[in-house]
Coordinates of C-alpha atoms and ligand atoms in Angstrom, one line a residue:
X1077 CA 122.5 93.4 131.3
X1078 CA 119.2 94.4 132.9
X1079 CA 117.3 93.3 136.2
X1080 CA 115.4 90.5 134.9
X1081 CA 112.1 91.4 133.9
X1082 CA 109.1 89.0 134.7
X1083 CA 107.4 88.9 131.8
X1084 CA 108.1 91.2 128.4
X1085 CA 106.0 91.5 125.9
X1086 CA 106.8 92.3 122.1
X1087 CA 104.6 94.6 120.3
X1088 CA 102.6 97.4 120.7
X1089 CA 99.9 97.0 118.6
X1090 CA 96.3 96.1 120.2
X1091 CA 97.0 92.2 121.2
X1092 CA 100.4 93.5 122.9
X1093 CA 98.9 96.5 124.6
X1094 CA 95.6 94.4 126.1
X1095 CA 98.4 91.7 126.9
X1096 CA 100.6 94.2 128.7
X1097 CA 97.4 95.5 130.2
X1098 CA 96.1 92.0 131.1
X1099 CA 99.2 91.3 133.1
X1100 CA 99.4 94.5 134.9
X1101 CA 95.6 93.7 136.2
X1102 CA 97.2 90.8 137.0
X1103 CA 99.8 92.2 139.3
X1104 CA 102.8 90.9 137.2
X1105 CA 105.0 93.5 136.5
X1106 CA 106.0 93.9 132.9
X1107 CA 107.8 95.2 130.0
X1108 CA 106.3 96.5 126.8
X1109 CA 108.8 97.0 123.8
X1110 CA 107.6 98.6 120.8
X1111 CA 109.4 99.1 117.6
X1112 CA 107.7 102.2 116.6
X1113 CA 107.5 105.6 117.8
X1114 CA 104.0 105.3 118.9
X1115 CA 102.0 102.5 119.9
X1116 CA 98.6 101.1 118.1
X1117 CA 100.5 99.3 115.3
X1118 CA 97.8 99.2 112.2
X1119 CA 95.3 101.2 114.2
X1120 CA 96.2 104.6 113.3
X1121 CA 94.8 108.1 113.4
X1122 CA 95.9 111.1 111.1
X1123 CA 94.6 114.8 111.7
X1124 CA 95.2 116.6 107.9
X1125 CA 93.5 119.6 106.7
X1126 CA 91.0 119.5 109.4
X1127 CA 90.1 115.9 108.3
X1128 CA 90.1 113.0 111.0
X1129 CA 91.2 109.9 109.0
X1130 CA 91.4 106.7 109.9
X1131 CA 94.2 104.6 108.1
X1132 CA 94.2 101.2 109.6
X1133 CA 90.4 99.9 110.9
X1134 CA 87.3 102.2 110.9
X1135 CA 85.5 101.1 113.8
X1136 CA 85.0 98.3 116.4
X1137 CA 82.2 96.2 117.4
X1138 CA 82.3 96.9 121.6
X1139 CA 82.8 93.5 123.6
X1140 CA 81.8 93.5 127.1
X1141 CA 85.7 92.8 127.7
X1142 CA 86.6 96.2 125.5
X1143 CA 84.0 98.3 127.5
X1144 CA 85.2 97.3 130.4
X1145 CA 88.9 98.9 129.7
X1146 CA 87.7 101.8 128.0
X1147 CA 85.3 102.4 131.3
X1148 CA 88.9 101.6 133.6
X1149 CA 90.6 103.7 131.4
X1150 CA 88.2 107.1 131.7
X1151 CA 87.4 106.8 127.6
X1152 CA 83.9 106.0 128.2
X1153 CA 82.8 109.9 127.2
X1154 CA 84.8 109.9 124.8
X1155 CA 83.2 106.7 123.1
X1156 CA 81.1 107.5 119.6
X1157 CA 78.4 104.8 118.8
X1158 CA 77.6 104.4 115.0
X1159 CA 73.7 104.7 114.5
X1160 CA 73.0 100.4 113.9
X1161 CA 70.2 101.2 111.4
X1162 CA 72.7 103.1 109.2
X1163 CA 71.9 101.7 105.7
X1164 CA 75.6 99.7 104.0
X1165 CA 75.2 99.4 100.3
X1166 CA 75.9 96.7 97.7
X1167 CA 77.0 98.2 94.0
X1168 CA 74.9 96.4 91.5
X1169 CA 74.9 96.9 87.8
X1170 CA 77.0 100.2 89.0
X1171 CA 74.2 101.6 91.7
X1172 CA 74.1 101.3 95.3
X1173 CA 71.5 99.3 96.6
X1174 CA 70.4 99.0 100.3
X1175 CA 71.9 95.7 101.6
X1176 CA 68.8 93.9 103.1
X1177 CA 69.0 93.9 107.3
X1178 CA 65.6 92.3 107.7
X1179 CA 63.2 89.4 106.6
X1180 CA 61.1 92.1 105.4
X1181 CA 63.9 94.3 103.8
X1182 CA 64.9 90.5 101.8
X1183 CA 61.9 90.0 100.5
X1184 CA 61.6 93.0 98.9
X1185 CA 65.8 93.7 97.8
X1186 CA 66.2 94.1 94.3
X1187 CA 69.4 92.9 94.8
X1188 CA 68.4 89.1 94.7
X1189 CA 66.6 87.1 92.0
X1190 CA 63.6 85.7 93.3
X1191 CA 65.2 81.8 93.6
X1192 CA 68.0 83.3 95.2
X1193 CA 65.5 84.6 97.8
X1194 CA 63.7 81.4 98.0
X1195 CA 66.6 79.7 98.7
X1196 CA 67.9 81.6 101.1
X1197 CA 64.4 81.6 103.0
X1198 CA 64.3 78.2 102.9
X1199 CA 67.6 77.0 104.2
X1200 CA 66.2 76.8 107.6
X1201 CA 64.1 73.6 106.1
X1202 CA 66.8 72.0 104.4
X1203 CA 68.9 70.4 107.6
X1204 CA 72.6 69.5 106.3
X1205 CA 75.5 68.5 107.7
X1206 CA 78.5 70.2 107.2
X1207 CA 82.0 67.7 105.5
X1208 CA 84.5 66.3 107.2
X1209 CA 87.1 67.8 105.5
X1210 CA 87.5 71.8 105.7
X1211 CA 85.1 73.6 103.5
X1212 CA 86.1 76.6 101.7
X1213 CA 83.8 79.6 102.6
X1214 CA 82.7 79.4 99.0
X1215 CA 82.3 76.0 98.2
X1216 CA 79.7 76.0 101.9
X1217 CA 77.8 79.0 100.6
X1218 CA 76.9 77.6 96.6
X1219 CA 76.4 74.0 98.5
X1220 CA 73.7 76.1 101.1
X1221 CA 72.3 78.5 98.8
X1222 CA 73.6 79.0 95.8
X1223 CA 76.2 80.9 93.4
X1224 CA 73.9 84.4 93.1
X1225 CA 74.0 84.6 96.9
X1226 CA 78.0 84.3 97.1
X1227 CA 78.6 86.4 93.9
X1228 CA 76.7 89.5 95.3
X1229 CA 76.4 89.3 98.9
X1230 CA 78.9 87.3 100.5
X1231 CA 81.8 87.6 98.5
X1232 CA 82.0 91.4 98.7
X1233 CA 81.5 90.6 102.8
X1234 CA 84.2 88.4 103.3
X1235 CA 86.6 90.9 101.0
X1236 CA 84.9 93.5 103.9
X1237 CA 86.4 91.1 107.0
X1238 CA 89.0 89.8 105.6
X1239 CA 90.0 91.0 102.0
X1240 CA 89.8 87.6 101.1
X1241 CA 88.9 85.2 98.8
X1242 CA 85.6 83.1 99.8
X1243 CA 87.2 80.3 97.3
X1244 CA 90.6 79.8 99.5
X1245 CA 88.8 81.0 102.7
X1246 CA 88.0 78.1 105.5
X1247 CA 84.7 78.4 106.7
X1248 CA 85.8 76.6 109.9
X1249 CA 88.6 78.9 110.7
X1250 CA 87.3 82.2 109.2
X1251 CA 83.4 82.2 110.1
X1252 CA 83.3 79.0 113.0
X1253 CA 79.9 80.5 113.8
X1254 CA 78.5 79.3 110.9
X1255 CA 80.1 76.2 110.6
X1256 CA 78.7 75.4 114.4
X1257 CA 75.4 76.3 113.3
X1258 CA 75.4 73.8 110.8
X1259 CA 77.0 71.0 113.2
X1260 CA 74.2 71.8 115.8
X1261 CA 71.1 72.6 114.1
X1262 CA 71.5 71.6 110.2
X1263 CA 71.0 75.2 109.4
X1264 CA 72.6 78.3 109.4
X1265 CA 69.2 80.6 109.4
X1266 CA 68.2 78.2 112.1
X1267 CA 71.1 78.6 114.3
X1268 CA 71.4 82.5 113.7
X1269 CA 67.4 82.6 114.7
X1270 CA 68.1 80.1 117.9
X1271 CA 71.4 82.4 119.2
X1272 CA 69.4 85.9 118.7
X1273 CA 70.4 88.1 121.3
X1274 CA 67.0 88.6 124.1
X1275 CA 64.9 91.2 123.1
X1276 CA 65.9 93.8 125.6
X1277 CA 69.6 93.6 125.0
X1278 CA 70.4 97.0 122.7
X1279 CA 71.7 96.0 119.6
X1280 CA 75.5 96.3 119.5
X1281 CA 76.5 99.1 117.0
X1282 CA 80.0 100.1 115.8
X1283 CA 82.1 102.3 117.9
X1284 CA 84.8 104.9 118.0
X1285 CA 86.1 107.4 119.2
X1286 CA 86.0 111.4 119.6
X1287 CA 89.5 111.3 118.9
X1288 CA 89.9 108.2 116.6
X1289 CA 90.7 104.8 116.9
X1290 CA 93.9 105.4 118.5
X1291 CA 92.6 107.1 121.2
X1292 CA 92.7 103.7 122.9
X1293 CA 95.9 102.5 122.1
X1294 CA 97.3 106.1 123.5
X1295 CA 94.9 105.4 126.6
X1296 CA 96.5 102.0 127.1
X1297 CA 100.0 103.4 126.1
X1298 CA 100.3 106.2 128.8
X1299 CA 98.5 103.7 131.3
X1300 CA 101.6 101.4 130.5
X1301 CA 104.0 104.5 132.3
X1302 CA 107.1 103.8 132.1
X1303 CA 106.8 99.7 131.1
X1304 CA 106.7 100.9 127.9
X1305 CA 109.4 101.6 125.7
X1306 CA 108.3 102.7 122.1
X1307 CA 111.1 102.9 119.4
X1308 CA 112.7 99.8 120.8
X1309 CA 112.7 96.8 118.3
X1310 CA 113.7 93.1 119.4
X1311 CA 116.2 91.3 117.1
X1312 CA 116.5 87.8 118.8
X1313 CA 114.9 85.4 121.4
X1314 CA 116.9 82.8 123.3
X1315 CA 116.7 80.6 125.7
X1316 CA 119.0 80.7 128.6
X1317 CA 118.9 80.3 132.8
X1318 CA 118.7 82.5 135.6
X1319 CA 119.0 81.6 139.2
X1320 CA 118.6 78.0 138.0
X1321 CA 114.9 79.2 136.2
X1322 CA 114.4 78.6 132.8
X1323 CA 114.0 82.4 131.4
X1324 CA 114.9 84.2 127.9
X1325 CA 117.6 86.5 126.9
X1326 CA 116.0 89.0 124.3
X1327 CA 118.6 91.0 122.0
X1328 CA 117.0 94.3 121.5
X1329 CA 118.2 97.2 119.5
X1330 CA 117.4 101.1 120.6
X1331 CA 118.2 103.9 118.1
X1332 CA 121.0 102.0 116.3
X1333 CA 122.7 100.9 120.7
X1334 CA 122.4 97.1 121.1
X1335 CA 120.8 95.6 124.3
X1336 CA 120.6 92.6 126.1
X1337 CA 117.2 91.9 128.6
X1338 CA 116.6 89.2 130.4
X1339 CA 112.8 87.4 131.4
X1340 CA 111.0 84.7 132.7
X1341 CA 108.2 84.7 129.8
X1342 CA 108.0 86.2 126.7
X1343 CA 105.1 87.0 125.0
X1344 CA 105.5 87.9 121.2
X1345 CA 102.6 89.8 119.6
X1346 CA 104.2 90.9 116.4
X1347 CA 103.2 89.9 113.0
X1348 CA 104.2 86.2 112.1
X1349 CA 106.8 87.3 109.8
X1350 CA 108.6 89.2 112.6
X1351 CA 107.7 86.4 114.7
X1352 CA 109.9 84.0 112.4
X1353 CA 112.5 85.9 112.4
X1354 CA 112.6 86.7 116.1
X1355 CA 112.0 82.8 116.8
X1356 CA 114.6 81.2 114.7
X1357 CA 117.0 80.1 117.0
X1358 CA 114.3 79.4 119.9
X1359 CA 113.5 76.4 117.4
X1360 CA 113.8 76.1 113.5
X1361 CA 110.5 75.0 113.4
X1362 CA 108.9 78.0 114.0
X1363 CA 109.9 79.4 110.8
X1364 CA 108.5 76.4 108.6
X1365 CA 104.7 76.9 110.9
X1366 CA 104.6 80.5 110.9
X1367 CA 105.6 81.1 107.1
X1368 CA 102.2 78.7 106.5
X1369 CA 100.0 81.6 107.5
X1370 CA 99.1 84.1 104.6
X1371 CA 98.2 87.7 104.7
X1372 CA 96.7 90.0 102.1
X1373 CA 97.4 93.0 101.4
X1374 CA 95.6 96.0 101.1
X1375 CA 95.3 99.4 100.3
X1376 CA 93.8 102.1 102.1
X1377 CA 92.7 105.6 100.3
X1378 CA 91.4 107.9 102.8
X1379 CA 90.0 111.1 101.2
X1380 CA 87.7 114.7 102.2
X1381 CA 85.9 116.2 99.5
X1382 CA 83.5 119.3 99.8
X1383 CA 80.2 118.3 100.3
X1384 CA 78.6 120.3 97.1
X1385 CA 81.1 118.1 95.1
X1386 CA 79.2 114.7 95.8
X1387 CA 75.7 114.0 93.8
X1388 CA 75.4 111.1 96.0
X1389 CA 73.5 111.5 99.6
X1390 CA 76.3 109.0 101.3
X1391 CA 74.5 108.9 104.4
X1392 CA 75.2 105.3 106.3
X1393 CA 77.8 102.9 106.6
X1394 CA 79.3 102.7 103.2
X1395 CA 79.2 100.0 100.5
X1396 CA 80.9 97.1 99.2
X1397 CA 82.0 95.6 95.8
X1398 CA 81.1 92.4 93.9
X1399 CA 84.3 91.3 91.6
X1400 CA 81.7 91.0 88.9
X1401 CA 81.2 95.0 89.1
X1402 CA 84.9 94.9 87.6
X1403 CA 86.5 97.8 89.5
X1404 CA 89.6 97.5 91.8
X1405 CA 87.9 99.0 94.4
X1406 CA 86.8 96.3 97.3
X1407 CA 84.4 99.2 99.1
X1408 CA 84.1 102.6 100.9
X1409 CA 83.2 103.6 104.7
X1410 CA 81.0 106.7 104.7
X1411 CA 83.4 108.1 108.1
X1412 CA 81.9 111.6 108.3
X1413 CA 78.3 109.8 107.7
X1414 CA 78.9 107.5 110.8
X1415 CA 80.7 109.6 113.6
X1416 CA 81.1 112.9 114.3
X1417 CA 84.1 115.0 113.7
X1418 CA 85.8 113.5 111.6
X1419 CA 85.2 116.5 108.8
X1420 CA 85.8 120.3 108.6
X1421 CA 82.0 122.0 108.1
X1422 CA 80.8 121.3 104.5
X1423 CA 82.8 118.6 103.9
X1424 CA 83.0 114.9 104.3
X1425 CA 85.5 112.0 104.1
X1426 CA 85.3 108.6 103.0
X1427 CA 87.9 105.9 103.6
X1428 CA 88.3 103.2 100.3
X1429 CA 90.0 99.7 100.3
X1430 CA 91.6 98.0 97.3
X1431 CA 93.7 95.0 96.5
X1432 CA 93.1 92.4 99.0
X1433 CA 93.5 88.2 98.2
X1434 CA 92.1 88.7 94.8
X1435 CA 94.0 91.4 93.4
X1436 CA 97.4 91.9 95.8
X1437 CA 99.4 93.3 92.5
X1438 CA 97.5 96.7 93.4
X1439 CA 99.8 97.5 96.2
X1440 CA 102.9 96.9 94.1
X1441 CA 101.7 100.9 92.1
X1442 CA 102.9 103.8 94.1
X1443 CA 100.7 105.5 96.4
X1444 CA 99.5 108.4 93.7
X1445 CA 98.7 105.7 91.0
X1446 CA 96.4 103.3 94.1
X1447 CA 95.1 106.8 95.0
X1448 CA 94.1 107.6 91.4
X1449 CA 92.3 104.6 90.7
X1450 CA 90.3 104.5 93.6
X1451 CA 89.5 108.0 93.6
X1452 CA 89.0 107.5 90.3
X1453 CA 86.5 105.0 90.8
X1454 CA 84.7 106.2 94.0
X1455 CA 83.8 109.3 91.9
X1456 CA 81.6 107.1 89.3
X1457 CA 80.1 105.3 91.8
X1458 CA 78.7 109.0 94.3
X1459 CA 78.5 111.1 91.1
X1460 CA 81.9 113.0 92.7
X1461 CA 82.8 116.3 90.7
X1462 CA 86.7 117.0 91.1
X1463 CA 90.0 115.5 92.9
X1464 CA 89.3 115.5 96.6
X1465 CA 91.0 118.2 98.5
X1466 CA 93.0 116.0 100.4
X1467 CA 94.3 112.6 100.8
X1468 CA 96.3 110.4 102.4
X1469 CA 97.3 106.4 101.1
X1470 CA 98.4 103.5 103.0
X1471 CA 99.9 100.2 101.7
X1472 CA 100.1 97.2 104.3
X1473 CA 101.7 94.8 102.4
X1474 CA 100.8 91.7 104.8
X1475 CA 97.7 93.7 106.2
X1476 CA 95.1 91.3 107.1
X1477 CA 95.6 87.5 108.4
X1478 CA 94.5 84.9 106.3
X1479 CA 92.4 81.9 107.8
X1480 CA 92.8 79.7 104.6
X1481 CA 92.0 76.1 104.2
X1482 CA 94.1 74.0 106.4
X1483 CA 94.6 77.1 109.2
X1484 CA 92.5 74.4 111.7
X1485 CA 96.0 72.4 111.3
X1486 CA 98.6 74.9 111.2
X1487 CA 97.2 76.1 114.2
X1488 CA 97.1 72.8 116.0
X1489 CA 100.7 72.2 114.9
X1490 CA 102.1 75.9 116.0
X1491 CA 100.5 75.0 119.9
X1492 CA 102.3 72.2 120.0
X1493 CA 105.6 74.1 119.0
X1494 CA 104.4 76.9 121.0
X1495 CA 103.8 74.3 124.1
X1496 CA 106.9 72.8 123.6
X1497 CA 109.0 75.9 124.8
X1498 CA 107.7 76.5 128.5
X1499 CA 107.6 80.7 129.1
X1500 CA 107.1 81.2 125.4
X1501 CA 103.2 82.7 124.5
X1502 CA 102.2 84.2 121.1
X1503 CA 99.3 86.1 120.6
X1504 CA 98.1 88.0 117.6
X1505 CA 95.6 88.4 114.7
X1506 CA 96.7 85.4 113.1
X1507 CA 95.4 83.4 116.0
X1508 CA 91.4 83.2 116.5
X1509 CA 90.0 86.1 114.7
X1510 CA 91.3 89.7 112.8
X1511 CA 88.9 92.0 114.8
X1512 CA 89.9 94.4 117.8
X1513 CA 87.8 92.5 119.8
X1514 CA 88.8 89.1 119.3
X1515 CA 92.7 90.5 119.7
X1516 CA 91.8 91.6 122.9
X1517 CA 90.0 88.5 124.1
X1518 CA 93.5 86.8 123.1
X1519 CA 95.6 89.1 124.8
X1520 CA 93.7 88.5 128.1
X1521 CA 93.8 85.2 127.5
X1522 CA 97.7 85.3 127.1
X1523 CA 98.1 87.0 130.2
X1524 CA 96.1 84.9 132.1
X1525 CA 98.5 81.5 130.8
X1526 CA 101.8 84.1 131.7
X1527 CA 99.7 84.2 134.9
X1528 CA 99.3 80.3 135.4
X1529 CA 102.9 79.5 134.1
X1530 CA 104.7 82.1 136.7
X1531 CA 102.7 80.8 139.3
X1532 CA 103.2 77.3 138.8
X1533 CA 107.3 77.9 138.0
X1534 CA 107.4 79.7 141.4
X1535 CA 105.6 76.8 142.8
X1536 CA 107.8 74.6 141.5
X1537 CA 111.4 75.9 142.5
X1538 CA 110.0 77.0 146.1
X1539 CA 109.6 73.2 146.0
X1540 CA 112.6 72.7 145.2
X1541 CA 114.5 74.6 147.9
X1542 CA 112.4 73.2 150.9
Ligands
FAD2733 C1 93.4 98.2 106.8 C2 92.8 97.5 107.9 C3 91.5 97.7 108.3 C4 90.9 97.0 109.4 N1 89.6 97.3 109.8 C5 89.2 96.8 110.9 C6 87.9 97.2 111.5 O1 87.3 98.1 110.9 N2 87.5 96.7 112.7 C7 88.3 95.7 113.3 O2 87.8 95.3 114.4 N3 89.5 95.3 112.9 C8 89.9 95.8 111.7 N4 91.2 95.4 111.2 C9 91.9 94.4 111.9 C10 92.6 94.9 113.2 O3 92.8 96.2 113.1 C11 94.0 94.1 113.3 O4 93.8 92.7 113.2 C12 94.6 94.4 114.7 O5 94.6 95.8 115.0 C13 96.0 93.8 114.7 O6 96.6 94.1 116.0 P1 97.9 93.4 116.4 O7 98.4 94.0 117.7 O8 97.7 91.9 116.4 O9 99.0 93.6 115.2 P2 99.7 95.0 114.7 O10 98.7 96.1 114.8 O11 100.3 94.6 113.4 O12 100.8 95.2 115.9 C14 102.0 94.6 115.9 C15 103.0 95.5 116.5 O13 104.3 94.8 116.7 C16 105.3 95.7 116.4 N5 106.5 95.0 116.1 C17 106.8 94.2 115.1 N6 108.0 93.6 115.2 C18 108.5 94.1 116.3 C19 109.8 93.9 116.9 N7 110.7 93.1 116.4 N8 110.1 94.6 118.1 C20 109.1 95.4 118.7 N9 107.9 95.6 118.1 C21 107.6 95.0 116.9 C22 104.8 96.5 115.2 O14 105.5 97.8 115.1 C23 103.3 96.7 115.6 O15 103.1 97.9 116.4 C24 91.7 96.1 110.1 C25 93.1 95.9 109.7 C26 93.6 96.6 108.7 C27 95.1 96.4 108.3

C-alpha cells in the first residue's frame, strides 16, 4: 500500500487537470491518475499530412480564470485570438447566409420573414414571466418569438453547444442566462441590452492555440511533474479509516498490475458513466442519480482539401444546420479560416459534426461510411470538387452532457448524495455547463471545497487530541 495521499483526483481531462491545478495553488499536495496515455481527455490535437486537426472542441471562449493559467503557465505567446467579426453562416434553402450579429445586420437578414423580425424586435415590449415548472428550450423560444425563429436560428445553435435537441433541452439548466433575464426584467432582449459588457471592454473572441487545443492540457500535464500518472485507470472507491480519519481506499489498475492507494479526499472528474461504476459500492445510489444524466453523441469529421478544390470563399467561422435543410450534417468550423497554422500552403481544413440528440444512430456506421456522408455533404454545400486529401473521424459515443428537463432536480438530488459522503467531490461537464471555461470554473471551485474540508478535518481531530 502507498503513503496516503491527501487528495487524488480522477481524470485527466480539463475539469481534473484545473482541479489538480487548483489544489496545487492551493498548497495541497496531490495525485492525478489518468487512464490514458496522455492527458486532455476529449480535447485532442492530431498533426496528419501537415494538417493541424482538432478532434474534440475547436476553440474556447477565454475567462479571466483561463487567462490567468495560461499567463502562469508561459502559454500566453502562444495564444491565437479568432478575429470576433468573422462572419458564421446559417444554410438556408441550401446557401449560406450571414447569421445576423447586429440590430442593423437583423433588419436586413434574409434569413428571417419579416414577422419573425418583428417579433423578435419587439420582445423587449412584451414583459413575461417565465413558468414555474421547467421549460423546454423550445417550448420558451415559440412561447417568446415564435416557431421561424427556433426552426432556423436557434435550433441549429443549440445542436452547435450542445448537439441537442431544443424540444428535450431545459432552458433553466442549459441556457440560465436567459431564463434570469426573463425572471428579472420580463425580457430576454432587455436583459441581454441591460448586462452588455462597458464599451471599452474588447469583445471576447474565440481562442486557441499555436499548437492546438491541447497545448494546454500538456501545459497543465508537465506542470503536474510527477503527480501525474497517465495510463493509470481507477477500478473502485471505498471508504475506509486511517489514523482514526475518515479517508478512501482507491483500487487502481496500471498496465494490467493491481494497486491499492489510500486518501483523505477523492475527487472524481471522469464521465458519469465511469463515475457509476467507480461509485457503486461508496453508495448504491449513485448509480440510480448518475445514470439520469444523458449524453449525445457525436461525430466528428475533420478534413484538408486543396484550396483550388473549394468554389466556396469559406472565410469566417463556419456554419450551422437547420433539421429542415434535411442533411445529417449538424455544421462545419472553417479551422484554417479562423487560426493560423493549422493548414499546409494552399490548402485548408474544416472540421464537421454529425449525429447529435436528434440523429445518435449516425455514430452506430463505421468511421468511412460517417466520413462519407459528411464529406459527401460538405461538398454540396462549398461547391467542393474531389475527396479531401486527408481525413481523420472520431465517434464519442456519450460526447456531450445533456442538461434535459428535470437536470435542475437530478442535480439537487446528486449534492445531497454527493454531501452525504464527507471527502467525496465530483466535478465534471455534466455539472454547470459543457464549455472549457465553465469546467475550469468547477474545478477551482472543487479544489477550493477539498481545501475547506481538509482544513476543517484537521481542525477537527487536532481537537480531538488536545
Ligand atoms: C466533439 C466535441 C466538441 C466540443 N467543442 C467545444 C468547443 O468548441 N468549445 C468548448 O468550450 N467546449 C467544447 N466541447 C466541450 C468540452 O470540450 C468538454 O465538455 C470538456 O473538455 C470535458 O472535459 P472533462 O474533463 O469534464 O471530461 P473528459 O474530457 O471526458 O475527461 C475525463 C477524463 O477522465 C478519464 N477517465 C475516465 N475514467 C477513468 C478512470 N476510471 N480512471 C482514470 N481516468 C479516467 C478519461 O480518460 C478522460 O481523460 C466539446 C466537446 C466535444 C466532445
Amino acid at each position: 500500500m502507498h503513503t496516503p495521499s491527501q487528495a487524488v483526483v480522477i481524470g485527466g481531462g480539463i475539469s481534473g487537470l484545473s482541479c489538480a491545478y487548483g489544489l496545487r495553488q492551493l498548497g495541497i499536495p496531490v495525485l492525478l491518475l489518468e487512464q490514458a496515455s496522455r492527458v486532455g481527455g476529449v480535447i485532442e490535437s492530431v498533426e496528419q499530412d501537415g494538417f493541424l486537426f482538432e478532434l474534440g472542441p475547436q476553440s474556447f471562449s477565454p475567462t479571466d480564470t483561463l487567462l490567468e493559467i495560461i499567463a502562469a503557465l508561459g502559454l500566453s505567446d502562444a495564444l491565437l485570438r479568432a478575429d470576433p467579426r468573422a462572419p458564421r453562416y446559417i444554410l438556408k434553402s441550401k446557401r449560406l447566409q450571414p447569421v445576423p450579429m447586429s440590430p442593423p445586420a437583423l433588419l436586413t437578414t434574409s434569413l428571417l420573414s419579416a414577422s419573425a423580425k418583428w417579433r423578435l424586435l419587439t420582445e423587449a415590449f412584451r414583459r413575461t414571466r417565465p413558468p414555474a415548472e421547467d421549460e423546454s428550450v423550445a417550448d420558451f423560444v415559440r412561447r417568446k418569438f415564435g416557431v421561424e425563429l427556433l426552426e432556423t436560428l436557434v435550433a441549429p445553435f443549440v445542436s452547435g453547444v450542445y448537439a441537442g435537441d431544443p424540444e428535450k433541452l431545459s432552458l433553466r439548466s442549459a441556457f440560465p442566462t436567459a431564463h434570469q433575464w426573463e425572471l428579472k426584467f420580463g425580457s430576454v432582449i432587455r436583459g441581454a441590452m441591460k448586462s452588455r459588457a462597458p464599451k471599452q471592454k474588447p469583445r471576447p473572441s474565440l481562442c486557441s492555440f499555436r499548437d492546438g487545443m491541447a497545448a494546454l492540457c500538456r501545459a497543465l500535464g508537465l506542470h503536474m511533474g510527477d503527480a501525474l500518472r497517465c495510463g493509470v485507470s481507477a477500478t473502485s472507491i471505498s471508504r475506509s479509516k486511517a489514523d482514526g480519519k475518515s479517508s478512501f481506499e482507491l483500487r487502481v489498475s496500471h498496465h494490467g498490475r493491481a494497486e491499492v492507494l489510500t486518501a483523505q479526499a477523492v475527487i472524481v472528474t471522469t464521465d458519469p458513466h465511469s463515475a457509476r461504476r467507480l461509485l457503486a459500492s461508496v453508495s448504491p445510489r449513485f448509480g440510480s442519480t448518475l445514470a439520469q444524466i444523458g449524453f449525445a453523441p457525436v461525430a466528428v469529421v475533420a478534413a484538408g482539401y486543396r484550396r483550388e478544390q473549394i468554389g466556396h470563399p469559406a472565410n469566417g467561422f463556419g456554419f450551422l444546420v437547420p433539421r429542415s435543410e434535411g442533411l445529417r450534417l449538424l455544421g462545419s468550423v472553417w479551422n484554417s479560416s479562423l487560426f493560423p497554422g493549422r493548414a499546409p500552403e494552399g490548402t485548408v481544413c474544416f472540421t464537421c459534426f454529425a449525429g447529435g440528440a436528434t440523429d445518435p444512430e449516425l455514430c452506430l456506421l463505421s468511421e468511412d461510411q460517417i466520413a462519407d456522408i459528411v464529406t459527401g455533404e460538405l461538398a454540396g454545400v462549398l461547391k467542393i470538387n474531389g475527396p479531401p486529401v486527408t481525413r481523420l473521424v472520431r465517434r464519442y459515443p456519450r460526447a456531450l452532457p445533456q442538461y434535459n428537463l428535470g437536470h435542475g432536480k437530478i442535480m439537487a438530488a446528486f449534492s445531497d448524495l454527493v454531501a452525504s459522503v464527507p471527502g467525496l467531490f465530483l466535478t465534471g461537464n455534466y455539472l454547470e455547463g459543457p464549455s472549457i471555461g465553465a469546467c475550469v470554473e468547477q474545478g477551482f471551485r472543487a479544489a477550493h471545497s477539498v481545501r475547506r474540508y481538509l482544513t476543517s478535518t484537521d481542525e477537527a481531530s487536532r481537537e480531538a487530541t488536545v
